[in-house]
Tab-separated table of C-alpha atoms in Angstrom:
chain	number	residue	atom	x	y	z
A	1	UNK	CA	86.294	101.629	-19.686
A	2	UNK	CA	86.384	103.032	-23.223
A	3	UNK	CA	84.788	99.865	-24.610
A	4	UNK	CA	82.018	100.100	-21.988
A	5	UNK	CA	81.303	103.726	-22.918
A	6	UNK	CA	81.143	102.771	-26.591
A	7	UNK	CA	78.540	100.104	-25.799
A	8	UNK	CA	76.520	102.528	-23.655
A	9	UNK	CA	76.652	105.198	-26.373
A	10	UNK	CA	75.639	102.601	-28.984
A	11	UNK	CA	72.674	101.575	-26.832
A	12	UNK	CA	71.643	105.212	-26.428
A	13	UNK	CA	71.962	105.726	-30.186
A	14	UNK	CA	69.449	102.916	-30.744
A	15	UNK	CA	67.085	104.490	-28.206
A	16	UNK	CA	67.337	107.939	-29.797
A	17	UNK	CA	66.763	106.409	-33.235
A	18	UNK	CA	63.692	104.549	-31.986
A	19	UNK	CA	62.323	107.659	-30.272
A	20	UNK	CA	62.843	109.797	-33.393
A	21	UNK	CA	59.719	108.371	-35.021
A	22	UNK	CA	56.394	109.878	-33.850
A	23	UNK	CA	54.516	106.609	-34.408
A	24	UNK	CA	56.909	104.725	-32.144
A	25	UNK	CA	56.505	107.409	-29.484
A	26	UNK	CA	52.739	106.907	-29.794
A	27	UNK	CA	53.189	103.143	-29.320
A	28	UNK	CA	55.203	103.852	-26.170
A	29	UNK	CA	52.479	106.227	-24.948
A	30	UNK	CA	49.853	103.522	-25.448
A	31	UNK	CA	51.976	100.987	-23.565
A	32	UNK	CA	52.553	103.512	-20.785
A	33	UNK	CA	48.796	104.031	-20.456
A	34	UNK	CA	48.211	100.297	-20.204
A	35	UNK	CA	50.967	97.725	-20.293
A	36	UNK	CA	50.505	94.149	-21.357
A	37	UNK	CA	48.784	94.706	-24.681
A	38	UNK	CA	48.676	92.241	-27.525
A	39	UNK	CA	49.624	93.229	-31.044
A	40	UNK	CA	45.950	93.180	-32.041
A	41	UNK	CA	45.026	95.535	-29.177
A	42	UNK	CA	47.783	97.932	-30.210
A	43	UNK	CA	46.618	97.803	-33.828
A	44	UNK	CA	43.074	98.700	-32.803
A	45	UNK	CA	44.176	101.573	-30.558
A	46	UNK	CA	46.553	102.960	-33.192
A	47	UNK	CA	44.362	102.317	-36.255
A	48	UNK	CA	47.274	100.665	-38.015
A	49	UNK	CA	47.861	97.351	-39.746
A	50	UNK	CA	49.404	94.456	-37.875
A	51	UNK	CA	52.468	94.537	-40.129
A	52	UNK	CA	53.078	98.244	-39.467
A	53	UNK	CA	52.755	97.875	-35.695
A	54	UNK	CA	54.971	94.760	-35.768
A	55	UNK	CA	57.688	96.726	-37.552
A	56	UNK	CA	57.586	99.515	-34.963
A	57	UNK	CA	57.494	97.043	-32.058
A	58	UNK	CA	60.568	95.249	-33.457
A	59	UNK	CA	62.541	98.515	-33.539
A	60	UNK	CA	61.402	99.384	-30.010
A	61	UNK	CA	62.385	95.906	-28.799
A	62	UNK	CA	65.828	96.185	-30.405
A	63	UNK	CA	66.305	99.473	-28.522
A	64	UNK	CA	65.161	97.698	-25.330
A	65	UNK	CA	62.238	100.124	-24.946
A	66	UNK	CA	59.642	97.350	-25.197
A	67	UNK	CA	59.681	93.752	-24.054
A	68	UNK	CA	57.188	90.974	-24.636
A	69	UNK	CA	56.032	88.256	-22.303
A	70	UNK	CA	54.021	85.209	-23.282
A	71	UNK	CA	50.875	84.527	-21.325
A	72	UNK	CA	49.273	81.386	-22.622
A	73	UNK	CA	48.776	81.868	-26.346
A	74	UNK	CA	49.094	85.651	-26.168
A	75	UNK	CA	52.226	87.748	-26.456
A	76	UNK	CA	51.860	90.805	-24.233
A	77	UNK	CA	53.963	93.902	-24.882
A	78	UNK	CA	55.212	96.109	-22.060
A	79	UNK	CA	57.093	99.387	-21.815
A	80	UNK	CA	60.629	99.254	-20.423
A	81	UNK	CA	61.332	102.756	-19.042
A	82	UNK	CA	64.981	102.043	-18.114
A	83	UNK	CA	66.529	103.298	-21.399
A	84	UNK	CA	64.536	106.533	-21.130
A	85	UNK	CA	65.827	106.950	-17.589
A	86	UNK	CA	69.348	106.336	-18.903
A	87	UNK	CA	68.850	109.215	-21.353
A	88	UNK	CA	67.692	111.393	-18.493
A	89	UNK	CA	70.735	110.444	-16.404
A	90	UNK	CA	73.175	110.885	-19.290
A	91	UNK	CA	71.811	113.985	-21.024
A	92	UNK	CA	69.151	115.844	-19.057
A	93	UNK	CA	70.262	115.630	-15.441
A	94	UNK	CA	73.716	116.739	-16.514
A	95	UNK	CA	72.315	120.210	-16.938
A	96	UNK	CA	71.288	121.949	-13.786
A	97	UNK	CA	67.570	121.502	-13.224
A	98	UNK	CA	67.238	124.687	-11.143
A	99	UNK	CA	68.911	126.806	-13.783
A	100	UNK	CA	66.772	125.325	-16.548
A	101	UNK	CA	63.607	125.866	-14.539
A	102	UNK	CA	64.556	129.501	-13.883
A	103	UNK	CA	65.253	130.074	-17.581
A	104	UNK	CA	61.970	128.448	-18.587
A	105	UNK	CA	60.091	130.614	-16.073
A	106	UNK	CA	61.855	133.732	-17.355
A	107	UNK	CA	61.025	132.828	-20.957
A	108	UNK	CA	57.352	132.289	-20.072
A	109	UNK	CA	57.201	135.604	-18.183
A	110	UNK	CA	58.784	137.507	-21.074
A	111	UNK	CA	56.437	135.914	-23.586
A	112	UNK	CA	53.432	136.857	-21.454
A	113	UNK	CA	54.524	140.501	-21.152
A	114	UNK	CA	55.005	140.979	-24.897
């Protein structure tokens, strides 16, 4: 059980590390908008070089946030939302959603009144 938790934590560490970079989050946003993009399409949409996008894609793939599928001669990149859901299950859902919503509403109301 301890070994399993260490693997899960290690996987989550890789996801957090990948998500820490704003450019990689932008790549994920682009793949969320439209999955199945080639490297060239991503380069055009991000206004980045092929080498730069390839580097970010490799980190996202190692964190299991992106996977690629060959279709003929093209390599299409897709978002894998499972690791993000794992973060939600492990870190966010642990905290009571109702309580957090009430606190956020209270904060917004206090900021409006001041």
